[in-house]
XYZ file of C-alpha atoms in Angstrom:
545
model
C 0.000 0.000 0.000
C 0.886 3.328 -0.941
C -1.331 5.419 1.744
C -3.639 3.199 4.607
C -6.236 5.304 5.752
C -7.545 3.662 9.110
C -10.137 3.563 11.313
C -12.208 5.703 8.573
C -16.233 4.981 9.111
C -16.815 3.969 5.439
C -20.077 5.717 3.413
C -19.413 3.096 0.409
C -22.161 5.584 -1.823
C -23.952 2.948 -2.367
C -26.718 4.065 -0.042
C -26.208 0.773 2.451
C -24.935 0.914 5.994
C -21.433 2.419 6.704
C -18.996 0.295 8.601
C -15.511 0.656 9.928
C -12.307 -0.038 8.329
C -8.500 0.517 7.046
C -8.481 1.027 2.940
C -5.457 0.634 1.116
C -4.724 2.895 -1.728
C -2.379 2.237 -4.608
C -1.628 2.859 -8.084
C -4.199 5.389 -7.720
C -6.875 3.257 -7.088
C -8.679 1.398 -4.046
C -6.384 -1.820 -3.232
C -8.039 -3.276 -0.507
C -10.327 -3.076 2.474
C -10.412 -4.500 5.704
C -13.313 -4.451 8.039
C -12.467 -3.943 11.970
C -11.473 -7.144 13.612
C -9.704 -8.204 9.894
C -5.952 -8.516 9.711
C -4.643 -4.834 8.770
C -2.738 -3.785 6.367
C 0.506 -2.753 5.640
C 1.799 1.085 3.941
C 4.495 3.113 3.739
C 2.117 5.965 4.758
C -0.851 6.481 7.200
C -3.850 8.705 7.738
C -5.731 8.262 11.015
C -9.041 8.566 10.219
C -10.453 7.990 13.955
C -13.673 10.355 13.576
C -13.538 10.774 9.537
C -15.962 8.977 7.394
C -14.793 8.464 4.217
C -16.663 8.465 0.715
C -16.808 8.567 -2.868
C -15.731 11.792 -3.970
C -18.758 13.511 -4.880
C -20.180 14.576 -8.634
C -21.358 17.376 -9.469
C -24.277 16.790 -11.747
C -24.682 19.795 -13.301
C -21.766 22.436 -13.057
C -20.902 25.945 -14.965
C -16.875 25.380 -14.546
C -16.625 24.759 -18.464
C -13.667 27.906 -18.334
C -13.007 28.105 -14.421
C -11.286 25.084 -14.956
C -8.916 26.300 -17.695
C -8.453 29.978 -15.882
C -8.402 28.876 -12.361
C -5.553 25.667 -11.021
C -6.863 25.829 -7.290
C -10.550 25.917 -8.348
C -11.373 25.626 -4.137
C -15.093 26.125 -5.016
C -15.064 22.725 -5.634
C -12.446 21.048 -5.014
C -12.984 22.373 -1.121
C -16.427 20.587 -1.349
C -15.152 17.292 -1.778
C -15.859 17.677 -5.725
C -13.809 15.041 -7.608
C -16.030 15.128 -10.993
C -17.706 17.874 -12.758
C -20.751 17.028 -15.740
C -19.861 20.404 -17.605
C -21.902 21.515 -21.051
C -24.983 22.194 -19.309
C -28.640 23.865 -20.202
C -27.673 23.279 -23.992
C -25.124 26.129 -24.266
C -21.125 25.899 -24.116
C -18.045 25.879 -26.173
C -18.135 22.974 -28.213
C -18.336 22.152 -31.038
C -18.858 25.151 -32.674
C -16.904 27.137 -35.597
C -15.895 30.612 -35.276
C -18.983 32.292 -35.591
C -21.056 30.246 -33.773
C -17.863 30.525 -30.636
C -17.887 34.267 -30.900
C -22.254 34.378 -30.200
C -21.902 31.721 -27.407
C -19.082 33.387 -25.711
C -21.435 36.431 -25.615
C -24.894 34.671 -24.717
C -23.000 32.788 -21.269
C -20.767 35.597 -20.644
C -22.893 35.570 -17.435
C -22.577 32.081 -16.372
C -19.137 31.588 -16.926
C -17.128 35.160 -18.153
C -15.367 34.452 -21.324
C -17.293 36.849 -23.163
C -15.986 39.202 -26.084
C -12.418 40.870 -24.660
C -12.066 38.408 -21.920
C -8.490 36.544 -23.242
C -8.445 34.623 -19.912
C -8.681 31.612 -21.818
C -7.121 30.613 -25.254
C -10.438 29.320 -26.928
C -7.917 26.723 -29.087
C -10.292 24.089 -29.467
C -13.376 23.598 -32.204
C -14.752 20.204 -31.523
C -15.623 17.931 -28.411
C -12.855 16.123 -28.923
C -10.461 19.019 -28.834
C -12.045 20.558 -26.193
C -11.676 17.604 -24.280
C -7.843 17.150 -25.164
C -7.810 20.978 -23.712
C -8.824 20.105 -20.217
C -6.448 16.732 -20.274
C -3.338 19.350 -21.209
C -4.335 22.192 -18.540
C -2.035 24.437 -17.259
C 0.828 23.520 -18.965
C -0.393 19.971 -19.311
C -0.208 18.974 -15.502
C -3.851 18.847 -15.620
C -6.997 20.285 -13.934
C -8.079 20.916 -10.417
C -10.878 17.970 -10.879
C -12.037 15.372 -13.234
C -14.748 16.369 -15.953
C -17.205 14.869 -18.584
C -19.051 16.829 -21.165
C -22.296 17.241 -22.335
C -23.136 18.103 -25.851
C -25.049 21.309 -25.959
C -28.143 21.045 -28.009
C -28.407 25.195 -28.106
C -25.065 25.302 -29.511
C -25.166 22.358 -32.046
C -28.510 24.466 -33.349
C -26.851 27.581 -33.341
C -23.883 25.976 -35.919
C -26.027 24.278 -37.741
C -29.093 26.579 -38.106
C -28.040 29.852 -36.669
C -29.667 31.821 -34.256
C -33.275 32.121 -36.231
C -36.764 31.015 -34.157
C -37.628 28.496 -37.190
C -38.110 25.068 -37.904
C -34.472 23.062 -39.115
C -34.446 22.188 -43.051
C -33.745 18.246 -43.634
C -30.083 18.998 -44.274
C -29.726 21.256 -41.053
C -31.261 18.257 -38.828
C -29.104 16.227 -40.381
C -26.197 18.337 -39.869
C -26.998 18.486 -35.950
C -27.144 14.948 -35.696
C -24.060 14.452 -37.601
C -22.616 17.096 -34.319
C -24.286 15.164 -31.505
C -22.757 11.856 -33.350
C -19.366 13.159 -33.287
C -19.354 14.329 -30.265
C -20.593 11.264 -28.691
C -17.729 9.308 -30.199
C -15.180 11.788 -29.232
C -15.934 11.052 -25.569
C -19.288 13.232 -24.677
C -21.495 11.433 -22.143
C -25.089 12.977 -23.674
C -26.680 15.924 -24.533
C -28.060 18.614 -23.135
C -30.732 21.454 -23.822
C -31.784 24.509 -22.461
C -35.399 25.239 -23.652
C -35.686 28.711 -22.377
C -32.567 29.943 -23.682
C -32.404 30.459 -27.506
C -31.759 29.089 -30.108
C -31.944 26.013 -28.540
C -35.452 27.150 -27.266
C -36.605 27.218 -30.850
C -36.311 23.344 -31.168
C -39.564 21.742 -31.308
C -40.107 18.161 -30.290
C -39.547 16.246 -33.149
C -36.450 17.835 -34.070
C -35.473 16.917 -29.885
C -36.789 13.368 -30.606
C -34.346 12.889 -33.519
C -31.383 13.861 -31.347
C -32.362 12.079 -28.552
C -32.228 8.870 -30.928
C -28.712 9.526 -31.653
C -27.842 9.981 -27.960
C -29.577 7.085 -27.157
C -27.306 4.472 -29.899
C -24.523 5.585 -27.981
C -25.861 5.047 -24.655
C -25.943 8.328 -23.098
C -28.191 10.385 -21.913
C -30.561 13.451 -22.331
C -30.113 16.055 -19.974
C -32.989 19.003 -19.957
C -33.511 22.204 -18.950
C -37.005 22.015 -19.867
C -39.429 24.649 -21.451
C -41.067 25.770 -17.720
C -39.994 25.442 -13.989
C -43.174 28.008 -13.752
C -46.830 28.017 -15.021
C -45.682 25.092 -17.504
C -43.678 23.044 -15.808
C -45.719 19.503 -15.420
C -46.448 20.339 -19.194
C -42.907 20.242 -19.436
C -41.481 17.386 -17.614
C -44.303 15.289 -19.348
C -43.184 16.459 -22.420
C -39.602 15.065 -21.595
C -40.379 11.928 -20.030
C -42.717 11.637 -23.699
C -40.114 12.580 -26.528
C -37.604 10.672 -24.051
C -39.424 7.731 -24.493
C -40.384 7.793 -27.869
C -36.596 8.210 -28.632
C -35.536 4.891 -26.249
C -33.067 7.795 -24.446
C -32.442 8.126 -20.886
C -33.506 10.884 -19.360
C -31.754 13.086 -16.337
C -33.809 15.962 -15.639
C -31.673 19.146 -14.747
C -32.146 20.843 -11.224
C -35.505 19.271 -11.071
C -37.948 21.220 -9.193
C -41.153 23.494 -9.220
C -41.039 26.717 -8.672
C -42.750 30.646 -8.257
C -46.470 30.598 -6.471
C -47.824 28.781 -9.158
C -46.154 25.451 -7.945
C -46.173 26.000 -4.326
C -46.394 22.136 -3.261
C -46.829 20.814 -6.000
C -43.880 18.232 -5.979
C -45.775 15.360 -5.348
C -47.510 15.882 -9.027
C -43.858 15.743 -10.492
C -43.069 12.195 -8.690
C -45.762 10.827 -8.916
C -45.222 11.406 -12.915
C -41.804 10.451 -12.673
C -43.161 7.310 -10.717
C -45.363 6.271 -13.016
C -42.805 6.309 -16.020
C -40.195 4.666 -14.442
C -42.717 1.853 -13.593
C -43.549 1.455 -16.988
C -39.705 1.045 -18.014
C -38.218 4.453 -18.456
C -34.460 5.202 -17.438
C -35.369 8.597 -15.536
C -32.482 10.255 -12.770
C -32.689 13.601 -11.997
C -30.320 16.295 -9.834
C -31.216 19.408 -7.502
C -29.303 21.824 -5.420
C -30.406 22.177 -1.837
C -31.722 25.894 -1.882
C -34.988 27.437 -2.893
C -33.709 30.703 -4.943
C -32.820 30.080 -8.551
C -29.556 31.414 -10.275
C -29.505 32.236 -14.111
C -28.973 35.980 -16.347
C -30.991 38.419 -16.425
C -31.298 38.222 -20.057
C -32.542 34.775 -19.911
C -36.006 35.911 -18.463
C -36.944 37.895 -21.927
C -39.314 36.262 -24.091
C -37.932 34.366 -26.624
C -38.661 35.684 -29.946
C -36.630 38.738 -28.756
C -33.595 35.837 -28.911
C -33.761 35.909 -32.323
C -30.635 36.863 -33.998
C -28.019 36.663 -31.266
C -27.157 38.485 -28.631
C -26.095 41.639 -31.084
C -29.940 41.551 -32.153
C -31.242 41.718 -28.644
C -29.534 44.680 -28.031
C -30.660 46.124 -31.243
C -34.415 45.306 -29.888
C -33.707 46.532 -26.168
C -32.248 50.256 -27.251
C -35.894 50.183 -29.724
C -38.509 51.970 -27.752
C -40.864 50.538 -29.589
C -39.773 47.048 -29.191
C -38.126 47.181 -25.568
C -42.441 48.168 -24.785
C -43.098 44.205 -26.377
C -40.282 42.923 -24.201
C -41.879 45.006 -21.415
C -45.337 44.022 -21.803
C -44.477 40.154 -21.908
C -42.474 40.504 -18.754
C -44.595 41.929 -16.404
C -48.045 41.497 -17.845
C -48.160 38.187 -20.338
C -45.071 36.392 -18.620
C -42.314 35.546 -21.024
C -41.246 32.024 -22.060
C -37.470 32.825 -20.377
C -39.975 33.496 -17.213
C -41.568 30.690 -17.372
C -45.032 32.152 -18.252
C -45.016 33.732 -15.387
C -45.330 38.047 -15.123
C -42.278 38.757 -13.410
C -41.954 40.262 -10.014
C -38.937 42.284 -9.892
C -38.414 41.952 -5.979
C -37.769 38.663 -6.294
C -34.713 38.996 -8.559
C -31.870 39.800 -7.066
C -28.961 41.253 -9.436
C -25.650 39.047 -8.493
C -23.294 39.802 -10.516
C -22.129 42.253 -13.519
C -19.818 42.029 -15.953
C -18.743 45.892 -15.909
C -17.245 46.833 -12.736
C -19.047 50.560 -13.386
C -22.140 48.501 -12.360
C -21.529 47.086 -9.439
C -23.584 49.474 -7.064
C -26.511 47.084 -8.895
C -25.122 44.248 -7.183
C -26.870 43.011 -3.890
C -30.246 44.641 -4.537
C -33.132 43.277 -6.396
C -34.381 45.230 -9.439
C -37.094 47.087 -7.662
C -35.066 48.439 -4.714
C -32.039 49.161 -7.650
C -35.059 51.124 -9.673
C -36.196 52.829 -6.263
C -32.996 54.271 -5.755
C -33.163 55.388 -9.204
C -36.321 56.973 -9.028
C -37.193 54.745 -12.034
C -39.851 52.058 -12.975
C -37.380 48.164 -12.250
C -38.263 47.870 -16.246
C -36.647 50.605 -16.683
C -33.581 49.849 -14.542
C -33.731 46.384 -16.152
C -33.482 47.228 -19.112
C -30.283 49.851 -19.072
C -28.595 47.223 -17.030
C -29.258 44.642 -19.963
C -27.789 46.841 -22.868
C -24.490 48.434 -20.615
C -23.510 45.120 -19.428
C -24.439 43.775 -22.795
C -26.424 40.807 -21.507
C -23.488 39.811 -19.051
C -25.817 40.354 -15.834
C -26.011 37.154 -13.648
C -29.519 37.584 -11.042
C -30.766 35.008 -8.085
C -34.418 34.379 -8.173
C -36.021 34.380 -5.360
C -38.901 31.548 -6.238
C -39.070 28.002 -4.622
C -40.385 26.928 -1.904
C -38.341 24.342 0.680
C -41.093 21.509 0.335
C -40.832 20.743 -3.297
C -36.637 20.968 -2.354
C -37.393 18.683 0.168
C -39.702 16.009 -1.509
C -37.614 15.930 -4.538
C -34.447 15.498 -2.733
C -35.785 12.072 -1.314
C -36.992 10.436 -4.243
C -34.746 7.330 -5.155
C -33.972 8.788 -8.510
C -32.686 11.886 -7.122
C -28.815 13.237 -7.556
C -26.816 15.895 -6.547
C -25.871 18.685 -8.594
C -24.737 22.533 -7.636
C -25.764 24.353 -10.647
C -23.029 26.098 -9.565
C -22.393 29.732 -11.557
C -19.128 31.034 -10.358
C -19.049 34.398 -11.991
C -20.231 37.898 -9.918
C -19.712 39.508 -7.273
C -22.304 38.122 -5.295
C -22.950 34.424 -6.674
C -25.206 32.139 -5.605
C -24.007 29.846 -2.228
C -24.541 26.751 -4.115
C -21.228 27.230 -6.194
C -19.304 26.757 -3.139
C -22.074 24.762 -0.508
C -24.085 22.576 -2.264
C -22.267 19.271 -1.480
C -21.278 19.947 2.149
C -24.987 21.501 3.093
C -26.150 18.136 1.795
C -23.944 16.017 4.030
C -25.080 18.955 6.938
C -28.038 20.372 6.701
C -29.991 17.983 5.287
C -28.680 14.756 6.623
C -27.690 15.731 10.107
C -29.230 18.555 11.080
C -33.137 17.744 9.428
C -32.361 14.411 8.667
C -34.392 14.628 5.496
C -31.624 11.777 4.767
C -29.572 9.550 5.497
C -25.811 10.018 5.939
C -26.111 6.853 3.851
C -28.460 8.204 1.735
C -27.790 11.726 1.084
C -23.443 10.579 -0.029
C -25.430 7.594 -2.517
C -27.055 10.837 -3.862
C -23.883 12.707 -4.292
C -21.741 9.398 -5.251
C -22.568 6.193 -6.553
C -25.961 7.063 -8.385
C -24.317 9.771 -10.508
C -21.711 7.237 -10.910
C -24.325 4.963 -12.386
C -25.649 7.696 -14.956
C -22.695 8.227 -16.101
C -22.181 4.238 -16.520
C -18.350 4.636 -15.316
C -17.173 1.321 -14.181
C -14.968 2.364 -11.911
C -15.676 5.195 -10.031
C -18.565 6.136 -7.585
C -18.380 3.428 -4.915
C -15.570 2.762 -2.275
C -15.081 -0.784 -3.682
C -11.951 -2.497 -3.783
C -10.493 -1.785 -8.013
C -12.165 1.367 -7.949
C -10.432 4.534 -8.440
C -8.928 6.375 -5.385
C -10.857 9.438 -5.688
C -12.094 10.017 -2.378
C -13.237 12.530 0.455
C -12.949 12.302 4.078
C -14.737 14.262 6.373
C -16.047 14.649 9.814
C -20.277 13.707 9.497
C -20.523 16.126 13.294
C -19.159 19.177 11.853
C -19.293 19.235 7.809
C -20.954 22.327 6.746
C -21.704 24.539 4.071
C -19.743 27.919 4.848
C -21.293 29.610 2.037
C -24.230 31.473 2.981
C -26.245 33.980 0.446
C -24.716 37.039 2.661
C -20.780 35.896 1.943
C -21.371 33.300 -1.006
C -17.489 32.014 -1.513
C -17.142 31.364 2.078
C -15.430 27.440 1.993
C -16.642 24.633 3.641
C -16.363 23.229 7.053
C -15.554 19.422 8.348
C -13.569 18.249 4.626
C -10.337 17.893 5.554
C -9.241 15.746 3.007
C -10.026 14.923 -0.816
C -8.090 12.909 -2.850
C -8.139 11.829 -6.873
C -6.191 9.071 -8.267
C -4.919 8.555 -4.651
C -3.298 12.027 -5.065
C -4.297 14.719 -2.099
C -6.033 17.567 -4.145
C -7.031 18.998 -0.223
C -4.895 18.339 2.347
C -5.235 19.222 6.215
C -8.127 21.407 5.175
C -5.540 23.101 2.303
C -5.768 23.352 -1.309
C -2.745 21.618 -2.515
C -1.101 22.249 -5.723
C -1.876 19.408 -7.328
C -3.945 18.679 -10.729
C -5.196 15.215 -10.913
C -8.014 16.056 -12.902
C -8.000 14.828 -16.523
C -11.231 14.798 -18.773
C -13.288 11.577 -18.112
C -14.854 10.395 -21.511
C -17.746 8.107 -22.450
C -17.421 4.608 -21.866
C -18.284 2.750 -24.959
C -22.018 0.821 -24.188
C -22.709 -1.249 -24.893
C -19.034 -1.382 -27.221
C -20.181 0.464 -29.854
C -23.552 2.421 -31.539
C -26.788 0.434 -31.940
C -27.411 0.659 -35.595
């Protein structure tokens, strides 16, 4: 044995009771386990772990770290967490594969989720396809690697958006073909699915036949589909049974993105959604979904205008928004009709909360919601929203203040459930979740309201994620498995992160290791970078004709 951790209380992830025992780490994987009262074993080094249970790392099932990991080697949002894999390529929009064109409009449209946007040289955007994209992350910082592993979704918005452009129309033949030509080669290149973001254009403009085609593609390879459906608001049971349908029809596997229900409209209403989801999965559907442990929402404040004010590209939205004329449309569907990017629902501008900007000249926005930012003003919040939209040129990130801790609750305990932080780094004043979700699991939920399980709550972060992702070797504290691992203390692990100081790091995680390598150490970032891109395993060996 390289490293013996002993004594360690053992959370295996697969949701079954813990147990003590030393485990033997070598080659940078698991070498062997021994239960207390078993002969021990023998390493050149030791960890007392008297106190520590020890884990899977945990998997982030949904992530915005698609350039934090190329910009940032510590990246102690997550790797502090406990974080050992990241499922980046999320809500249908990110950086591959795309050609120049379609690179420069993306870069613009997610400036807020993940900075990168026009001027920002923070990153050498050297890569074109999935494949390259991956290689990328595997050479990081000067090809030592990444702070943690990562897989890749392909993103549906941006596979529309090079094949079809940025118009709210139906695909031609040829373009359909084109885009599943993209999700193809991306899937062979080492993507594990695809995803969508249906209130973000283009992808938005999709209907669900063109959806049901890719999702057949996705589904020879044997990945999955990955959804930010068309409502979380006045829709959203429309929506998720629209999903679960086209999901079906397509023989794809379906992982619903931070799955809940939210705004006034949906106020308990999470039994409706399982008992859906219940009913499918009876019937033979391959349905997992993920959810962050908070009630606000995190997303840009240009996602909430109505869609056919998408059209275009960002460069056309701003056109549209400095239009009196047609800024009064984009008004009038906001706070009277709702807007599809609202969910159908009129917005209320005290619940969204401006969190970050992209121009430091705005930052006085940051920390208020729209209608005490307009009060100060001595304007109408439309009319504060809608400078802030064209000077930050679409770059403002915003918390929404809409769900309600029941639906979190009952969705968190289904047995399909995952963990997943939705995490959007970027602003002054980010949402907690980018640096709590994991360890407010593991405390909040588990110890303090014991919603869950210790058991229960790590299978949810762990070996189910593992499972959707069908990697063979990672996910479980199993003997052959790969070393990447967390320790922490189940009495004291706790989010530090609150809304009030948002990149505050966890408590209680002393240790995290990948590949048997210490990425956290003593409750310290290390320097090293054992993260590498993690690719699709081949199921079953190769595409279903």
């Amino acid at each position: 044995m390289e490293l013996v951790l002993c004594g360690v209380r053992v959370v295996d992830g697969t949701g079954g009771p813990s147990y003590r025992a030393d485990v033997g780490l070598a080659g940078g994987r698991i070498a062997a386990i021994r239960r207390a009262g078993e002969r021990s074993l023998a390493g050149g080094t030791t960890l007392d772990g008297d106190g520590l249970a020890l884990s899977p790392g945990f998997i982030d099932m949904h992530a915005h770290s698609d350039l934090a990991l190329l910009r940032d080697p510590a990246h102690e949002a997550k790797a502090a967490q406990g974080v050992t894999l990241e499922v980046l390529g999320q809500d249908g929009l990110s950086y591959a594969p795309v050609d120049d064109a379609t690179l420069d409009r993306v870069r613009g449209a997610v400036a807020g989720w993940n900075g990168g946007g026009p001027g920002d040289d923070s990153v050498d955007f050297d890569w074109r396809t999935v494949g390259e994209y991956l290689d990328r992350l595997d050479r990081g910082f000067g090809g030592r690697g990444i702070a943690v592993n990562a897989a890749y979704l392909v993103p549906q918005g941006t596979v529309r958006a090079h094949a079809v452009g940025w118009e709210d129309r139906p695909a031609s033949a040829a373009e359909l073909d084109r885009m599943r030509r993209l999700v193809a080669e991306g899937l062979e290149q080492g993507a594990v699915g695809l995803s969508s973001g249906l209130t973000y254009t283009p992808g938005m403009y999709a209907d669900d036949a063109e959806l049901t085609e890719l999702c057949r593609v996705v589904a020879r390879y044997g990945g999955y589909y990955c959804p930010h459906h068309r409502s979380y608001g006045a829709g959203a049971l429309r929506a998720y049974e629209e999903m679960v349908a086209l999901t079906r029809a397509a023989g794809c596997a379906l992982h619903l993105a931070h799955a809940t229900l939210n705004f006034g409209v949906n106020r308990g209403r999470a039994p409706e959604l399982l008992a859906l989801l219940d009913e499918a999965l009876a019937a033979g559907a391959d349905i997992t979904l993920d959810s962050y442990p908070y009630t606000p929402g995190c997303t840009t404040l240009a996602a909430l205008l109505p869609g056919w004010a998408g059209a275009g590209g960002p460069d056309a939205v701003l056109a549209r928004l400095r239009d009196g004329a047609t800024a009064e449309r984009v008004r009038v569907a906001l706070e009277e009709t709702g807007s599809d990017g609202c969910h159908g629902v009129p917005v209320e501008w005290d619940t969204i909360e401006i969190s970050g900007v992209t121009d430091p000249a705005l930052g006085s926005h940051v920390g208020r919601t729209v209608r005490e930012s307009a009060a100060a003003r001595g304007e109408s919040p439309w009319t504060t929203a809608r400078r802030l939209l064209i000077a930050d040129r679409l770059g403002t990130t915003i918390l929404q203040h809409v769900g309600h801790e029941e639906n979190v609750r009952a969705v968190m305990r289904h047995p399909a459930h995952t963990g997943g932080s939705d995490g959007i780094l970027q602003g002054a004043k980010p949402h907690p979740r980018a640096h709590g979700t994991f360890p407010h699991y593991l405390g909040r939920y588990a110890r303090e309201l014991g919603v869950l399980t210790l058991e229960g709550a790590v299978a949810r972060l762990t070996g189910r994620p593992a499972a959707r992702l069908r990697l063979p070797d990672r996910g479980l504290v199993r003997e052959g498995y790969r070393a990447d691992l967390v320790l922490f203390d189940p009495e004291t692990v706790a989010a530090g992160a609150t809304f009030a100081a948002p990149r505050t790091l966890p408590v209680g995680i002393p240790h995290v290791l990948i590949d048997g390598r210490f990425v956290v150490r003593d409750g310290r970032r290390t320097d090293v970078l054992a993260g590498r891109a993690v690719r699709r395993t081949p199921w079953p060996g190769r595409p279903r004709p």
